[in-house]
PDB file of C-alpha atoms in Angstrom:
ATOM      1  CA  GLY Y   1     -60.021 -96.900-212.000  1.00 35.00           C
ATOM      2  CA  GLU Y   2     -63.359 -97.376-210.263  1.00 40.00           C
ATOM      3  CA  SER Y   3     -63.231 -98.007-206.561  1.00 45.00           C
ATOM      4  CA  VAL Y   4     -66.595 -99.734-206.599  1.00 55.00           C
ATOM      5  CA  GLY Y   5     -67.025-102.998-208.441  1.00 52.00           C
ATOM      6  CA  LEU Y   6     -69.337-105.957-208.544  1.00 46.00           C
ATOM      7  CA  HIS Y   7     -68.464-109.632-208.351  1.00 48.00           C
ATOM      8  CA  LEU Y   8     -71.154-110.890-210.734  1.00 47.00           C
ATOM      9  CA  PRO Y   9     -72.359-109.035-213.808  1.00 83.00           C
ATOM     10  CA  THR Y  10     -75.542-111.151-214.127  1.00 90.00           C
ATOM     11  CA  LEU Y  11     -77.683-113.069-211.668  1.00 93.00           C
ATOM     12  CA  SER Y  12     -80.590-115.313-212.554  1.00 94.00           C
ATOM     13  CA  VAL Y  13     -82.939-116.516-209.803  1.00 95.00           C
ATOM     14  CA  GLN Y  14     -86.229-118.329-209.541  1.00 96.00           C
ATOM     15  CA  GLU Y  15     -89.283-116.385-208.430  1.00 96.00           C
ATOM     16  CA  GLY Y  16     -89.720-116.727-204.691  1.00 97.00           C
ATOM     17  CA  ASP Y  17     -86.050-117.411-204.009  1.00 96.00           C
ATOM     18  CA  ASN Y  18     -83.798-114.981-202.172  1.00 96.00           C
ATOM     19  CA  SER Y  19     -81.289-112.929-204.178  1.00 96.00           C
ATOM     20  CA  ILE Y  20     -77.907-111.712-203.048  1.00 96.00           C
ATOM     21  CA  ILE Y  21     -76.068-109.060-205.032  1.00 95.00           C
ATOM     22  CA  ASN Y  22     -72.494-108.305-204.038  1.00 93.00           C
ATOM     23  CA  CYS Y  23     -70.306-105.252-204.309  1.00 93.00           C
ATOM     24  CA  ALA Y  24     -66.659-104.637-203.457  1.00 91.00           C
ATOM     25  CA  TYR Y  25     -65.157-101.264-202.758  1.00 85.00           C
ATOM     26  CA  SER Y  26     -61.519-100.346-202.417  1.00 76.00           C
ATOM     27  CA  ASN Y  27     -61.594 -96.979-200.649  1.00 84.00           C
ATOM     28  CA  SER Y  28     -61.522 -97.431-196.894  1.00 85.00           C
ATOM     29  CA  ALA Y  29     -62.454 -93.758-196.534  1.00 86.00           C
ATOM     30  CA  SER Y  30     -65.922 -94.383-197.969  1.00 89.00           C
ATOM     31  CA  ASP Y  31     -68.501 -93.778-195.261  1.00 90.00           C
ATOM     32  CA  TYR Y  32     -71.849 -93.920-197.037  1.00 91.00           C
ATOM     33  CA  PHE Y  33     -73.287 -96.485-199.426  1.00 94.00           C
ATOM     34  CA  ILE Y  34     -76.470 -96.688-201.475  1.00 94.00           C
ATOM     35  CA  TRP Y  35     -78.113 -99.396-203.535  1.00 96.00           C
ATOM     36  CA  TYR Y  36     -80.070 -98.346-206.604  1.00 96.00           C
ATOM     37  CA  LYS Y  37     -82.364-100.291-208.896  1.00 96.00           C
ATOM     38  CA  GLN Y  38     -82.529 -99.291-212.544  1.00 94.00           C
ATOM     39  CA  GLU Y  39     -85.149-100.658-214.895  1.00 93.00           C
ATOM     40  CA  SER Y  40     -84.698-100.419-218.621  1.00 88.00           C
ATOM     41  CA  GLY Y  41     -85.194 -96.871-219.890  1.00 87.00           C
ATOM     42  CA  LYS Y  42     -85.612 -95.400-216.423  1.00 91.00           C
ATOM     43  CA  GLY Y  43     -83.548 -93.534-213.878  1.00 93.00           C
ATOM     44  CA  PRO Y  44     -81.951 -95.213-210.844  1.00 94.00           C
ATOM     45  CA  GLN Y  45     -84.400 -95.787-208.027  1.00 94.00           C
ATOM     46  CA  PHE Y  46     -83.193 -95.472-204.427  1.00 93.00           C
ATOM     47  CA  ILE Y  47     -83.551 -98.784-202.587  1.00 95.00           C
ATOM     48  CA  ILE Y  48     -81.651 -98.574-199.340  1.00 96.00           C
ATOM     49  CA  ASP Y  49     -78.609 -96.888-197.841  1.00 94.00           C
ATOM     50  CA  ILE Y  50     -76.192 -97.566-195.027  1.00 96.00           C
ATOM     51  CA  ARG Y  51     -73.537 -95.597-193.211  1.00 94.00           C
ATOM     52  CA  SER Y  52     -70.149 -96.963-192.247  1.00 93.00           C
ATOM     53  CA  ASN Y  53     -71.000 -96.980-188.543  1.00 94.00           C
ATOM     54  CA  MET Y  54     -73.544 -99.748-189.220  1.00 96.00           C
ATOM     55  CA  ASP Y  55     -73.175-103.385-190.304  1.00 96.00           C
ATOM     56  CA  LYS Y  56     -76.717-104.087-191.356  1.00 97.00           C
ATOM     57  CA  ARG Y  57     -79.842-102.257-192.330  1.00 97.00           C
ATOM     58  CA  GLN Y  58     -83.231-103.659-193.269  1.00 97.00           C
ATOM     59  CA  GLY Y  59     -85.988-102.341-195.439  1.00 94.00           C
ATOM     60  CA  GLN Y  60     -89.055-103.857-196.949  1.00 92.00           C
ATOM     61  CA  ARG Y  61     -87.869-107.231-198.374  1.00 96.00           C
ATOM     62  CA  VAL Y  62     -84.339-105.871-198.671  1.00 98.00           C
ATOM     63  CA  THR Y  63     -81.341-106.012-196.373  1.00 98.00           C
ATOM     64  CA  VAL Y  64     -77.975-104.358-196.882  1.00 98.00           C
ATOM     65  CA  LEU Y  65     -74.907-105.787-195.179  1.00 97.00           C
ATOM     66  CA  LEU Y  66     -71.637-103.922-194.834  1.00 97.00           C
ATOM     67  CA  ASN Y  67     -68.374-105.649-194.001  1.00 95.00           C
ATOM     68  CA  LYS Y  68     -65.747-102.967-193.564  1.00 92.00           C
ATOM     69  CA  THR Y  69     -63.005-105.467-192.812  1.00 92.00           C
ATOM     70  CA  VAL Y  70     -63.083-106.850-196.340  1.00 93.00           C
ATOM     71  CA  LYS Y  71     -64.676-103.777-197.934  1.00 92.00           C
ATOM     72  CA  HIS Y  72     -67.723-105.672-199.066  1.00 94.00           C
ATOM     73  CA  LEU Y  73     -71.336-104.636-199.465  1.00 95.00           C
ATOM     74  CA  SER Y  74     -74.287-106.866-200.292  1.00 97.00           C
ATOM     75  CA  LEU Y  75     -77.955-106.441-201.084  1.00 97.00           C
ATOM     76  CA  GLN Y  76     -80.298-109.233-200.127  1.00 98.00           C
ATOM     77  CA  ILE Y  77     -83.764-109.386-201.661  1.00 98.00           C
ATOM     78  CA  ALA Y  78     -86.203-111.748-199.998  1.00 97.00           C
ATOM     79  CA  ALA Y  79     -88.814-113.668-201.985  1.00 97.00           C
ATOM     80  CA  THR Y  80     -87.663-112.251-205.305  1.00 97.00           C
ATOM     81  CA  GLN Y  81     -90.451-111.259-207.662  1.00 96.00           C
ATOM     82  CA  PRO Y  82     -90.519-110.685-211.446  1.00 95.00           C
ATOM     83  CA  GLY Y  83     -90.817-106.964-210.738  1.00 95.00           C
ATOM     84  CA  ASP Y  84     -87.389-107.093-209.132  1.00 97.00           C
ATOM     85  CA  SER Y  85     -85.800-107.761-212.518  1.00 96.00           C
ATOM     86  CA  ALA Y  86     -83.492-104.827-213.192  1.00 95.00           C
ATOM     87  CA  VAL Y  87     -79.878-103.706-213.003  1.00 94.00           C
ATOM     88  CA  TYR Y  88     -78.703-103.034-209.474  1.00 96.00           C
ATOM     89  CA  PHE Y  89     -75.932-100.559-208.719  1.00 94.00           C
ATOM     90  CA  CYS Y  90     -74.050 -99.942-205.537  1.00 94.00           C
ATOM     91  CA  ALA Y  91     -72.671 -96.455-205.018  1.00 93.00           C
ATOM     92  CA  GLU Y  92     -70.308 -95.047-202.441  1.00 92.00           C
ATOM     93  CA  LYS Y  93     -69.435 -91.669-201.088  1.00 88.00           C
ATOM     94  CA  VAL Y  94     -65.911 -91.009-199.887  1.00 81.00           C
ATOM     95  CA  ARG Y  95     -65.561 -89.131-196.616  1.00 74.00           C
ATOM     96  CA  GLY Y  96     -63.840 -85.850-197.311  1.00 65.00           C
ATOM     97  CA  GLY Y  97     -63.990 -86.499-201.027  1.00 60.00           C
ATOM     98  CA  SER Y  98     -65.591 -84.556-203.803  1.00 58.00           C
ATOM     99  CA  GLN Y  99     -68.767 -83.164-202.310  1.00 62.00           C
ATOM    100  CA  GLY Y 100     -71.910 -84.966-203.327  1.00 64.00           C
ATOM    101  CA  ASN Y 101     -70.050 -87.219-205.684  1.00 77.00           C
ATOM    102  CA  LEU Y 102     -71.413 -90.748-205.640  1.00 87.00           C
ATOM    103  CA  ILE Y 103     -69.109 -93.306-207.220  1.00 89.00           C
ATOM    104  CA  PHE Y 104     -71.065 -96.022-209.008  1.00 89.00           C
ATOM    105  CA  GLY Y 105     -70.115 -99.563-209.838  1.00 83.00           C
ATOM    106  CA  LYS Y 106     -70.927-101.087-213.218  1.00 80.00           C
ATOM    107  CA  GLY Y 107     -74.056-102.908-212.096  1.00 89.00           C
ATOM    108  CA  THR Y 108     -75.465-106.411-211.769  1.00 93.00           C
ATOM    109  CA  LYS Y 109     -78.353-107.489-213.919  1.00 93.00           C
ATOM    110  CA  LEU Y 110     -80.927-109.479-211.953  1.00 96.00           C
ATOM    111  CA  SER Y 111     -83.213-111.724-213.967  1.00 95.00           C
ATOM    112  CA  VAL Y 112     -86.135-113.391-212.198  1.00 95.00           C
ATOM    113  CA  LYS Y 113     -87.563-116.524-213.772  1.00 92.00           C
ATOM    114  CA  PRO Y 114     -91.266-117.176-213.152  1.00 87.00           C
TER     115      PRO Y 114
ATOM    116  CA  ASN N   1     -94.903 -84.793-204.165  1.00 53.00           C
ATOM    117  CA  ALA N   2     -93.584 -84.995-207.700  1.00 74.00           C
ATOM    118  CA  GLY N   3     -90.212 -86.578-208.206  1.00 92.00           C
ATOM    119  CA  VAL N   4     -87.264 -85.171-210.091  1.00 96.00           C
ATOM    120  CA  MET N   5     -88.377 -83.979-213.519  1.00 96.00           C
ATOM    121  CA  GLN N   6     -86.188 -83.985-216.586  1.00 97.00           C
ATOM    122  CA  ASN N   7     -86.904 -82.810-220.091  1.00 97.00           C
ATOM    123  CA  PRO N   8     -86.734 -83.598-222.820  1.00 97.00           C
ATOM    124  CA  ARG N   9     -86.737 -87.359-222.336  1.00 97.00           C
ATOM    125  CA  HIS N  10     -85.169 -87.888-225.735  1.00 97.00           C
ATOM    126  CA  LEU N  11     -83.076 -85.410-227.689  1.00 98.00           C
ATOM    127  CA  VAL N  12     -81.557 -85.807-231.119  1.00 98.00           C
ATOM    128  CA  ARG N  13     -78.900 -83.369-232.271  1.00 98.00           C
ATOM    129  CA  ARG N  14     -76.633 -83.209-235.286  1.00 98.00           C
ATOM    130  CA  ARG N  15     -72.912 -82.840-234.776  1.00 98.00           C
ATOM    131  CA  GLY N  16     -72.028 -79.234-234.017  1.00 98.00           C
ATOM    132  CA  GLN N  17     -75.409 -78.275-232.570  1.00 98.00           C
ATOM    133  CA  GLU N  18     -76.122 -77.370-228.960  1.00 98.00           C
ATOM    134  CA  ALA N  19     -77.972 -79.579-226.502  1.00 98.00           C
ATOM    135  CA  ARG N  20     -79.830 -78.200-223.489  1.00 98.00           C
ATOM    136  CA  LEU N  21     -81.015 -80.587-220.808  1.00 98.00           C
ATOM    137  CA  ARG N  22     -83.330 -79.425-218.040  1.00 98.00           C
ATOM    138  CA  CYS N  23     -83.825 -80.701-214.520  1.00 98.00           C
ATOM    139  CA  SER N  24     -86.362 -79.662-211.908  1.00 97.00           C
ATOM    140  CA  PRO N  25     -85.473 -81.034-208.471  1.00 96.00           C
ATOM    141  CA  MET N  26     -87.930 -82.436-205.990  1.00 94.00           C
ATOM    142  CA  LYS N  27     -89.786 -79.841-203.947  1.00 91.00           C
ATOM    143  CA  GLY N  28     -87.675 -78.689-201.053  1.00 88.00           C
ATOM    144  CA  HIS N  29     -84.417 -79.981-202.536  1.00 91.00           C
ATOM    145  CA  SER N  30     -81.708 -77.417-203.096  1.00 90.00           C
ATOM    146  CA  HIS N  31     -78.893 -79.732-204.226  1.00 92.00           C
ATOM    147  CA  VAL N  32     -78.703 -80.901-207.835  1.00 95.00           C
ATOM    148  CA  TYR N  33     -76.290 -83.382-209.405  1.00 95.00           C
ATOM    149  CA  TRP N  34     -75.736 -84.363-213.023  1.00 97.00           C
ATOM    150  CA  TYR N  35     -74.467 -87.782-214.091  1.00 96.00           C
ATOM    151  CA  ARG N  36     -73.781 -89.384-217.450  1.00 96.00           C
ATOM    152  CA  GLN N  37     -74.380 -93.041-218.263  1.00 93.00           C
ATOM    153  CA  LEU N  38     -73.079 -94.937-221.263  1.00 87.00           C
ATOM    154  CA  PRO N  39     -74.804 -98.208-222.278  1.00 79.00           C
ATOM    155  CA  GLU N  40     -74.077-101.137-219.973  1.00 75.00           C
ATOM    156  CA  GLU N  41     -72.146 -98.915-217.579  1.00 81.00           C
ATOM    157  CA  GLY N  42     -72.650 -97.222-214.258  1.00 84.00           C
ATOM    158  CA  LEU N  43     -73.274 -93.540-213.794  1.00 91.00           C
ATOM    159  CA  LYS N  44     -70.378 -91.097-213.862  1.00 93.00           C
ATOM    160  CA  PHE N  45     -70.569 -87.920-211.800  1.00 93.00           C
ATOM    161  CA  MET N  46     -70.337 -84.656-213.723  1.00 95.00           C
ATOM    162  CA  VAL N  47     -71.301 -81.686-211.574  1.00 95.00           C
ATOM    163  CA  TYR N  48     -72.909 -80.721-208.269  1.00 93.00           C
ATOM    164  CA  LEU N  49     -74.802 -77.464-207.878  1.00 94.00           C
ATOM    165  CA  GLN N  50     -76.755 -75.561-205.306  1.00 91.00           C
ATOM    166  CA  LYS N  51     -78.901 -72.550-206.116  1.00 88.00           C
ATOM    167  CA  GLU N  52     -76.776 -70.109-208.135  1.00 88.00           C
ATOM    168  CA  ASN N  53     -73.559 -71.917-207.218  1.00 93.00           C
ATOM    169  CA  ILE N  54     -71.418 -74.645-208.732  1.00 94.00           C
ATOM    170  CA  ILE N  55     -70.074 -76.641-205.793  1.00 91.00           C
ATOM    171  CA  ASP N  56     -68.111 -79.333-207.603  1.00 91.00           C
ATOM    172  CA  GLU N  57     -67.513 -79.667-211.336  1.00 92.00           C
ATOM    173  CA  SER N  58     -64.658 -82.142-211.163  1.00 90.00           C
ATOM    174  CA  GLY N  59     -66.461 -84.571-213.480  1.00 92.00           C
ATOM    175  CA  MET N  60     -67.258 -82.077-216.207  1.00 94.00           C
ATOM    176  CA  PRO N  61     -65.257 -82.106-219.439  1.00 94.00           C
ATOM    177  CA  LYS N  62     -63.144 -78.971-219.642  1.00 90.00           C
ATOM    178  CA  GLU N  63     -64.646 -77.768-222.907  1.00 95.00           C
ATOM    179  CA  ARG N  64     -68.141 -77.508-224.394  1.00 97.00           C
ATOM    180  CA  PHE N  65     -69.972 -78.533-221.190  1.00 98.00           C
ATOM    181  CA  SER N  66     -71.516 -76.123-218.691  1.00 97.00           C
ATOM    182  CA  ALA N  67     -74.177 -76.258-216.006  1.00 97.00           C
ATOM    183  CA  GLU N  68     -76.226 -73.793-214.054  1.00 96.00           C
ATOM    184  CA  PHE N  69     -78.882 -73.785-211.372  1.00 96.00           C
ATOM    185  CA  PRO N  70     -80.427 -70.322-211.306  1.00 93.00           C
ATOM    186  CA  LYS N  71     -82.362 -68.807-208.457  1.00 90.00           C
ATOM    187  CA  GLU N  72     -85.572 -69.363-210.381  1.00 90.00           C
ATOM    188  CA  GLY N  73     -86.232 -72.225-212.767  1.00 92.00           C
ATOM    189  CA  PRO N  74     -84.651 -75.572-213.505  1.00 96.00           C
ATOM    190  CA  SER N  75     -81.038 -76.594-213.578  1.00 97.00           C
ATOM    191  CA  ILE N  76     -79.641 -76.736-217.104  1.00 98.00           C
ATOM    192  CA  LEU N  77     -76.829 -78.824-218.508  1.00 98.00           C
ATOM    193  CA  ARG N  78     -75.590 -77.337-221.759  1.00 98.00           C
ATOM    194  CA  ILE N  79     -73.431 -79.118-224.290  1.00 98.00           C
ATOM    195  CA  GLN N  80     -72.103 -76.977-227.101  1.00 98.00           C
ATOM    196  CA  GLN N  81     -70.953 -78.276-230.490  1.00 98.00           C
ATOM    197  CA  VAL N  82     -72.015 -81.821-229.719  1.00 98.00           C
ATOM    198  CA  VAL N  83     -70.015 -84.776-231.035  1.00 97.00           C
ATOM    199  CA  ARG N  84     -71.029 -88.420-231.416  1.00 95.00           C
ATOM    200  CA  GLY N  85     -69.196 -89.306-228.230  1.00 94.00           C
ATOM    201  CA  ASP N  86     -71.637 -87.146-226.275  1.00 96.00           C
ATOM    202  CA  SER N  87     -74.425 -89.631-227.019  1.00 96.00           C
ATOM    203  CA  ALA N  88     -75.471 -91.027-223.650  1.00 96.00           C
ATOM    204  CA  ALA N  89     -78.168 -90.898-221.006  1.00 97.00           C
ATOM    205  CA  TYR N  90     -77.875 -87.877-218.737  1.00 98.00           C
ATOM    206  CA  PHE N  91     -79.404 -88.147-215.310  1.00 97.00           C
ATOM    207  CA  CYS N  92     -80.146 -85.474-212.790  1.00 97.00           C
ATOM    208  CA  ALA N  93     -80.495 -86.178-209.086  1.00 95.00           C
ATOM    209  CA  SER N  94     -81.613 -83.952-206.239  1.00 94.00           C
ATOM    210  CA  SER N  95     -81.126 -84.051-202.513  1.00 90.00           C
ATOM    211  CA  PRO N  96     -82.276 -82.107-199.480  1.00 86.00           C
ATOM    212  CA  ARG N  97     -78.749 -82.515-198.155  1.00 74.00           C
ATOM    213  CA  THR N  98     -75.563 -84.037-199.496  1.00 64.00           C
ATOM    214  CA  ASP N  99     -76.149 -87.767-198.960  1.00 78.00           C
ATOM    215  CA  GLU N 100     -79.355 -89.296-200.325  1.00 84.00           C
ATOM    216  CA  GLN N 101     -79.802 -88.591-204.013  1.00 90.00           C
ATOM    217  CA  TYR N 102     -83.045 -89.162-205.914  1.00 92.00           C
ATOM    218  CA  PHE N 103     -82.830 -89.495-209.666  1.00 95.00           C
ATOM    219  CA  GLY N 104     -84.973 -88.283-212.508  1.00 96.00           C
ATOM    220  CA  PRO N 105     -85.927 -90.394-215.555  1.00 96.00           C
ATOM    221  CA  GLY N 106     -83.023 -89.087-217.590  1.00 97.00           C
ATOM    222  CA  THR N 107     -82.545 -87.483-220.995  1.00 98.00           C
ATOM    223  CA  ARG N 108     -81.279 -89.728-223.754  1.00 97.00           C
ATOM    224  CA  LEU N 109     -79.127 -87.708-226.107  1.00 97.00           C
ATOM    225  CA  THR N 110     -78.381 -89.035-229.557  1.00 97.00           C
ATOM    226  CA  VAL N 111     -75.915 -87.206-231.758  1.00 97.00           C
ATOM    227  CA  THR N 112     -76.194 -87.992-235.451  1.00 96.00           C
TER     228      THR N 112
END
């Protein structure tokens, strides 16, 4: 089965609130993680990545947290906007695994209410 | 700098026909990956190529599917004798190295 999974399939937030999207992974050999945003009818858009030697990485309005102890990854979006509405996927790459192969979770749909 | 280009965006084929999907990577990227996505699901890895070489095809079905990335021109994913189960969105991604992957808009294949 998939080694990457998401706790919540859907998330609805109010505009201006912060959003937290969670992801669990089961392969302790994974050493690289990416969050993608996918809008309807479009390809996945790179948001932010993190390597396993880091716990936290910040971008513009987004923060990714990695907890290797419990194999948990989260994406935090500050001041969520209607344009953030999309499906968010986490993906992992296993160290020493199939080259270039990103393993995707099923996705969380984020809905932002104005 | 143009992003990853894919064409066609939509492709309709009857059962038994061939489907050819094209992908032009971002400028300067020599690594190309193909993924398949079914509705309401995540992407599934199919194949990883560098110029003129298939590096990893562990996600490719054993029959009817093939991929190439010639020295000149786009990468092509070919599906022979398509069946209804091949209907999906096919995404190409490119990378300057083997970690970050940037995706194209996808080709939506419908088999009738």
